[in-house]
mmCIF file of C-alpha atoms in Angstrom:
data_model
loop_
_atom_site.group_PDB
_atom_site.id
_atom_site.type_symbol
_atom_site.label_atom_id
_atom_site.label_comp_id
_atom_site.label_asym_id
_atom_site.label_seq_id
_atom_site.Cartn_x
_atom_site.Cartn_y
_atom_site.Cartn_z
ATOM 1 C CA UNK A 1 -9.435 5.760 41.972
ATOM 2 C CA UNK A 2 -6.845 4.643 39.974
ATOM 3 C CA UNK A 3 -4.403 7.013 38.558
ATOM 4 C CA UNK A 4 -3.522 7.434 34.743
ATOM 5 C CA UNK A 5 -0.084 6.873 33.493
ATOM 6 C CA UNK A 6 1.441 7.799 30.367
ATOM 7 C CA UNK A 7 4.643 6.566 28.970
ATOM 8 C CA UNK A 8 6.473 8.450 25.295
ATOM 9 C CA UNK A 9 9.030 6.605 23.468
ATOM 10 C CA UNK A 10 10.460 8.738 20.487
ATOM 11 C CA UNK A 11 13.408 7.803 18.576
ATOM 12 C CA UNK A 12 14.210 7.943 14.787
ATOM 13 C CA UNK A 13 12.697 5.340 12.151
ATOM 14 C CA UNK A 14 13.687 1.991 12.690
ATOM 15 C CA UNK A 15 15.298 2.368 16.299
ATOM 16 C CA UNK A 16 12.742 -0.059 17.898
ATOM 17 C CA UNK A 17 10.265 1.879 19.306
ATOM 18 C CA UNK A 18 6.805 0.057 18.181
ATOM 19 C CA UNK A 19 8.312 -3.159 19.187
ATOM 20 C CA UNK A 20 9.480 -1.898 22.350
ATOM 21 C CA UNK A 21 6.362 -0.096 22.876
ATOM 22 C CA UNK A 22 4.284 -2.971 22.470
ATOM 23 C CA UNK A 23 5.880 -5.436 24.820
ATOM 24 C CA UNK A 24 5.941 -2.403 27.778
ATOM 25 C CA UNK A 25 2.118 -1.730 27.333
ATOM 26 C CA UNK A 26 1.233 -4.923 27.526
ATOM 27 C CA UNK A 27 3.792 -6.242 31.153
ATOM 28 C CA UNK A 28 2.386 -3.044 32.761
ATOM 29 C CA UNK A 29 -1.616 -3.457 31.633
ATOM 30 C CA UNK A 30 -1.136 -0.051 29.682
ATOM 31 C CA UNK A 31 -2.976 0.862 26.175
ATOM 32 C CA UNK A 32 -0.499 1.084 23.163
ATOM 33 C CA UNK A 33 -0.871 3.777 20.646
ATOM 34 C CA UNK A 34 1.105 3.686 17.361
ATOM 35 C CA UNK A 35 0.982 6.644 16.201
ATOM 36 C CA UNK A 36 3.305 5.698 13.148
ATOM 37 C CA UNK A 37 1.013 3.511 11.885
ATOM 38 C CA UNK A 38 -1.539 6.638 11.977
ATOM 39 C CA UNK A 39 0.500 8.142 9.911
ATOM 40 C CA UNK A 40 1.232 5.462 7.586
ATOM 41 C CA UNK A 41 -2.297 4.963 7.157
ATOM 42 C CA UNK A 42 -3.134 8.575 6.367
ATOM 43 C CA UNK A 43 -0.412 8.408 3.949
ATOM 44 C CA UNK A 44 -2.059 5.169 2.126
ATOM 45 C CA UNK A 45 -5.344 6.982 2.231
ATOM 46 C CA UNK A 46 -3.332 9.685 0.690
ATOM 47 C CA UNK A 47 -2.187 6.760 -2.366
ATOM 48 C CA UNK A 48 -5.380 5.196 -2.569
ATOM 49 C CA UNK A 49 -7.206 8.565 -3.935
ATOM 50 C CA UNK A 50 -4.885 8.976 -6.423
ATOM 51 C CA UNK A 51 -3.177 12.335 -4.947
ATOM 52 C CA UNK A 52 0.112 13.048 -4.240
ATOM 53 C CA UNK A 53 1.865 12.932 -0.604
ATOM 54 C CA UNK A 54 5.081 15.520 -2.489
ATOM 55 C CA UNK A 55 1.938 17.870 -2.087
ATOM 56 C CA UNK A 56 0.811 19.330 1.388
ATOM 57 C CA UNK A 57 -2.298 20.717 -0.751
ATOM 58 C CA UNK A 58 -3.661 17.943 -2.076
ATOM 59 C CA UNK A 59 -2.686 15.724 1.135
ATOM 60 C CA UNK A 60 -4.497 18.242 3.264
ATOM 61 C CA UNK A 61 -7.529 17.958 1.500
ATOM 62 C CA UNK A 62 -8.315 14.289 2.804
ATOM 63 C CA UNK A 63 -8.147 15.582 6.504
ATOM 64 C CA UNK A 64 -11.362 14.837 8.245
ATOM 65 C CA UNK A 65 -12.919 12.683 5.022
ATOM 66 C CA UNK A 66 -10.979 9.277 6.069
ATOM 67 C CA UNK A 67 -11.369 7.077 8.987
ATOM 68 C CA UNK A 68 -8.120 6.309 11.293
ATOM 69 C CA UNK A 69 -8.305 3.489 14.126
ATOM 70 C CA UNK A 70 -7.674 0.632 16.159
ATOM 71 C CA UNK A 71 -9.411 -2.566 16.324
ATOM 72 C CA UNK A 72 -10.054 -4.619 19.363
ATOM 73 C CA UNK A 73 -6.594 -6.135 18.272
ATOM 74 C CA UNK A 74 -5.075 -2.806 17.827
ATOM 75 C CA UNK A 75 -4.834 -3.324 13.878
ATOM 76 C CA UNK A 76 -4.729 -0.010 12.118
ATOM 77 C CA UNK A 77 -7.636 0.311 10.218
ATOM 78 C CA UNK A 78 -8.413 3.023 7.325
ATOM 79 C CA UNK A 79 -11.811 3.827 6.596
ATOM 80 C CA UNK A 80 -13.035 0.646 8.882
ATOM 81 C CA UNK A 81 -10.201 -1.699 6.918
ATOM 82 C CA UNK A 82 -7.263 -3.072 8.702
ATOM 83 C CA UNK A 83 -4.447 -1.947 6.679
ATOM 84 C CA UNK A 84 -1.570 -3.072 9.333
ATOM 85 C CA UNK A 85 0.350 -5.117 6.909
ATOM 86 C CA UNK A 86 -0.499 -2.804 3.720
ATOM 87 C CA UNK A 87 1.242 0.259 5.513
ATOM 88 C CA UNK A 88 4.421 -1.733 5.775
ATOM 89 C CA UNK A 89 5.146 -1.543 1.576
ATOM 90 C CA UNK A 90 7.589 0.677 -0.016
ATOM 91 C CA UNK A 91 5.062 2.831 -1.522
ATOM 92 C CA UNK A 92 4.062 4.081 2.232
ATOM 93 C CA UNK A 93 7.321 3.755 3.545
ATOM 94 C CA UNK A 94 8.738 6.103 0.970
ATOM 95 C CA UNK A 95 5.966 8.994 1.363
ATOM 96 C CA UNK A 96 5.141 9.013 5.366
ATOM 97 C CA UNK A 97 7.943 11.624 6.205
ATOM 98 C CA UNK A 98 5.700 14.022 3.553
ATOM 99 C CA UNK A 99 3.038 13.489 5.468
ATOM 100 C CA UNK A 100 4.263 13.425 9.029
ATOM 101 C CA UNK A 101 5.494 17.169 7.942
ATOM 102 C CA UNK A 102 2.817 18.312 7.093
ATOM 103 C CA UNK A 103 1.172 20.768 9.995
ATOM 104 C CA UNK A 104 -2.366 20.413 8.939
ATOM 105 C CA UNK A 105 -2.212 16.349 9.101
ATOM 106 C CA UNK A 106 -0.402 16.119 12.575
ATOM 107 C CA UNK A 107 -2.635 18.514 14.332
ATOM 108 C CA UNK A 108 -5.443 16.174 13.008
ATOM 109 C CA UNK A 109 -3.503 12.965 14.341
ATOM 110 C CA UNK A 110 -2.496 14.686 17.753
ATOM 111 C CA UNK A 111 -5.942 15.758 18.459
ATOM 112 C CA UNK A 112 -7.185 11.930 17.973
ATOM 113 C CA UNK A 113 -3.841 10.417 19.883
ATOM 114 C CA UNK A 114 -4.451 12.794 22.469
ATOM 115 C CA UNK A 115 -8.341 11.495 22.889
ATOM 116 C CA UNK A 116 -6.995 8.196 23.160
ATOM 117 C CA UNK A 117 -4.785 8.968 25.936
ATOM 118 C CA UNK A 118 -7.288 11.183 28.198
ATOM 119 C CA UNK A 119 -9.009 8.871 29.791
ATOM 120 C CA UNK A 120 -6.978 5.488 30.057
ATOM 121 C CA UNK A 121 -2.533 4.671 31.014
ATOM 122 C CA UNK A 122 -0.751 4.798 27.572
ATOM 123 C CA UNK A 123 2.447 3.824 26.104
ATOM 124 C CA UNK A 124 2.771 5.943 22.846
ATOM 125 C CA UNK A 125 5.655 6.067 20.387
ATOM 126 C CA UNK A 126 6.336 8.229 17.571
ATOM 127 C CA UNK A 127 8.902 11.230 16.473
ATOM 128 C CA UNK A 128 7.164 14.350 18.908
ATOM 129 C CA UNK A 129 5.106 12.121 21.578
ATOM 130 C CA UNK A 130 7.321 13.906 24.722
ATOM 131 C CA UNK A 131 7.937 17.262 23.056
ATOM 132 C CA UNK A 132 4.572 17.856 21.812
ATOM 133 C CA UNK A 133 2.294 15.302 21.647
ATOM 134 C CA UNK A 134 2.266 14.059 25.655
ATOM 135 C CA UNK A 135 4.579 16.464 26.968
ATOM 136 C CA UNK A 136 3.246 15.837 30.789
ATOM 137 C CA UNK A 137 4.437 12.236 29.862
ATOM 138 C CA UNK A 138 5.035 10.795 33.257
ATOM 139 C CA UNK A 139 8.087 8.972 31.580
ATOM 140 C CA UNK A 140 10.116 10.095 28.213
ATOM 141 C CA UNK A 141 12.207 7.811 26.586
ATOM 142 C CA UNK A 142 14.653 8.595 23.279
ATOM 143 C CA UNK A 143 15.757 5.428 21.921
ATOM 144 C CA UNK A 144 18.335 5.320 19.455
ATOM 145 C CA UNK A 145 20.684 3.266 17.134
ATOM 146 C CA UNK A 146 23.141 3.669 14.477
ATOM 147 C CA UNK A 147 21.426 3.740 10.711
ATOM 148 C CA UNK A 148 22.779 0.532 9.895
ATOM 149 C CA UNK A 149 21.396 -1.286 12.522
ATOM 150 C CA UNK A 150 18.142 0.195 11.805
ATOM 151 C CA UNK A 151 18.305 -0.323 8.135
ATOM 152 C CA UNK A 152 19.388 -4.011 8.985
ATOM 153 C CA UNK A 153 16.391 -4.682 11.612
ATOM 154 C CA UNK A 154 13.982 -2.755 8.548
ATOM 155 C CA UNK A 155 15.153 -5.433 6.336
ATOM 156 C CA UNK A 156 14.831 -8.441 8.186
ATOM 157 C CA UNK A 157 11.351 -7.304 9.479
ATOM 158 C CA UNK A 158 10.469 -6.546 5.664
ATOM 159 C CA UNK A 159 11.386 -10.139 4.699
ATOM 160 C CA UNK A 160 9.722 -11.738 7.493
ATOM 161 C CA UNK A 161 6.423 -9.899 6.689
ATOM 162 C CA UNK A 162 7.273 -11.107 2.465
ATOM 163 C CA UNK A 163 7.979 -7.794 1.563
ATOM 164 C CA UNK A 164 10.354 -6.995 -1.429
ATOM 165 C CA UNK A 165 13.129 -4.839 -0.707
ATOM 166 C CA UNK A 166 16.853 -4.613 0.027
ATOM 167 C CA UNK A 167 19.129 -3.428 2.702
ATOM 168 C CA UNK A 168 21.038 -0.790 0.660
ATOM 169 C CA UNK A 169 17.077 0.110 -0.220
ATOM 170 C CA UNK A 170 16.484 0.209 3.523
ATOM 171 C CA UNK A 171 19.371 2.160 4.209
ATOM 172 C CA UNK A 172 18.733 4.564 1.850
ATOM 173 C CA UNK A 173 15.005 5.152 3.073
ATOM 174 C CA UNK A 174 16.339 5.597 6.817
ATOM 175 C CA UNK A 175 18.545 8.335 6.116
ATOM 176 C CA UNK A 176 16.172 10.120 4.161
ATOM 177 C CA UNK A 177 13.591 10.003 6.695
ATOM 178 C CA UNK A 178 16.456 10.883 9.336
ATOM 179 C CA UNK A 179 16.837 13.614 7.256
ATOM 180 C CA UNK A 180 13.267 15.013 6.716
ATOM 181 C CA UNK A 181 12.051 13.895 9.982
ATOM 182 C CA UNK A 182 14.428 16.037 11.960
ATOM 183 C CA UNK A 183 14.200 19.211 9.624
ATOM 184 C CA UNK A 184 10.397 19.037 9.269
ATOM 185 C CA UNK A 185 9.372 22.902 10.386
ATOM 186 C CA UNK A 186 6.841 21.295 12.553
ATOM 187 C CA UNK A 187 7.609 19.589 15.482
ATOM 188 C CA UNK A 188 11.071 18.312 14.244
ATOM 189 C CA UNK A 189 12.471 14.852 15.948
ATOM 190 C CA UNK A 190 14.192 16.177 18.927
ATOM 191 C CA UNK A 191 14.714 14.449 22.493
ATOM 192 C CA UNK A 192 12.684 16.249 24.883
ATOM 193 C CA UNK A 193 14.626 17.924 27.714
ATOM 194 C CA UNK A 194 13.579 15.724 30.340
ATOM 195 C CA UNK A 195 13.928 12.382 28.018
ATOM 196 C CA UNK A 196 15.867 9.215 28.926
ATOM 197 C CA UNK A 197 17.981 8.258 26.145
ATOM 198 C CA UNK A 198 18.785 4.385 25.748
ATOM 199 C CA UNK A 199 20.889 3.555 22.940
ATOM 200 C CA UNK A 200 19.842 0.321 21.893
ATOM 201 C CA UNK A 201 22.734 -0.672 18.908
ATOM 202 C CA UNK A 202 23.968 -3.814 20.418
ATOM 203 C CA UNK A 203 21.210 -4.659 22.767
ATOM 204 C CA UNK A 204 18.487 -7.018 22.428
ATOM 205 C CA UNK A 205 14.366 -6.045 22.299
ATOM 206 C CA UNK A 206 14.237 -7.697 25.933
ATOM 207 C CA UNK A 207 17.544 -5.604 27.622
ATOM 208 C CA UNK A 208 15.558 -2.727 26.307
ATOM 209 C CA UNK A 209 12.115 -3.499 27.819
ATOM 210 C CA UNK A 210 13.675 -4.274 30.988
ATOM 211 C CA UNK A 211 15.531 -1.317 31.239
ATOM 212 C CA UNK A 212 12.132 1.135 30.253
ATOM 213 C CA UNK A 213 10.219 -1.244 33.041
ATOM 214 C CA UNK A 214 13.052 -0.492 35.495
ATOM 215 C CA UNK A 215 12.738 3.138 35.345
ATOM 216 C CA UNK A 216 9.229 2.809 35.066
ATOM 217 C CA UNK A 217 9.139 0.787 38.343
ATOM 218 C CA UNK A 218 11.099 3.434 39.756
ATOM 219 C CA UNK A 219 9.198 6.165 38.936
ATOM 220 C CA UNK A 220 6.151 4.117 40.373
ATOM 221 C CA UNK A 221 4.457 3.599 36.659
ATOM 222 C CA UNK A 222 2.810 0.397 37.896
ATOM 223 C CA UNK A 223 -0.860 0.456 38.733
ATOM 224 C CA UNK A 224 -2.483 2.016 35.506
ATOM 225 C CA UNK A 225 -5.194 0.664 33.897
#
């Protein structure tokens, strides 16, 4: 019987993490779960009916009545739409921290990321995946970089996708979801205790897959399925 791995990356917004994520998941055969693009989609479903994210009320009120998942390509849809690219815009990227905060909304998400990871190996990112989330995570990893890297990776990813925006803008949106992220009442962004941290300012996406595969390797993290 094969054996069931699970792998958390947290980090701030921006530090590389889905990237990161992705490419890891895929060299070991593992699942990968974003779970920010769960919450960006919640927070477009949130848009989309006309209510406002500012309010935990009225953003609470869409829990269980919209439709989070991954396709067979591991798009994010909402309500049975892939919204992958749509959850990228300012308009989400401006209101997700609301919604992240809000306690209601990320029980609701943890239950379904948790599902996801019972029965199968998973590499999951996000803010709380090794302090809450997984925290029997057979590997925790805290990955970090300055805010102006960050805001300048945001930027260049946001042009390469054609969306509008600005690094200042970027910049701006970073720190204030630095800001509400790790003050959130609710499982602020903290590294967990027994977390790696990799600091990945002035290395590249492959120096910092090699180095989570190492310590994966290590760790003997290499015959999931």
């Amino acid at each position: 019987m094969v054996k069931n791995f699970s792998i958390a990356i947290d980090g701030p917004s921006a530090s590389g993490k889905s990237t990161v994520a992705k490419l890891i998941a895929k060299k070991l055969n593992f699942t990968y779960i974003d779970t920010g693009a769960m919450y960006r989609a919640f927070t477009l479903g949130v848009i989309e009916a006309g209510l406002d994210p500012k309010s935990e009320e009225e953003s609470n009120s869409l829990i269980g009545k919209i439709s989070i998942s991954f396709d067979e390509e591991n798009h994010i849809t909402l309500n049975g739409k892939d919204v992958s690219q749509r959850v990228r815009e300012n308009d989400v990227a401006n209101n997700v921290s609301y919604i992240a905060s809000y306690k209601g909304i990320r029980l609701h998400l943890v239950d379904l990321q948790r599902k996801i990871a019972k029965n199968k190996s998973v590499v999951m990112d996000g803010r709380d995946i090794g302090t809450y989330v997984l925290e029997d995570a057979d590997l925790k990893i805290y990955q970090v970089a300055t805010a102006e890297e960050r805001a300048k990776r945001r930027y260049k990813e946001n042009l390469e996708k054609g969306i509008e925006t600005s690094f200042e803008a970027c910049l701006d949106n970073i720190n204030k979801r630095d800001y509400i992220d790790s003050h959130r009442s609710f499982c602020p962004l903290h590294p967990a205790n027994d977390s790696v941290e990799i600091n990945t300012t002035d290395m590249t996406i492959e120096e910092v897959v090699d180095a989570i595969i190492e310590i994966a390797k290590q760790r003997g993290l290499t015959n999931g399925k």
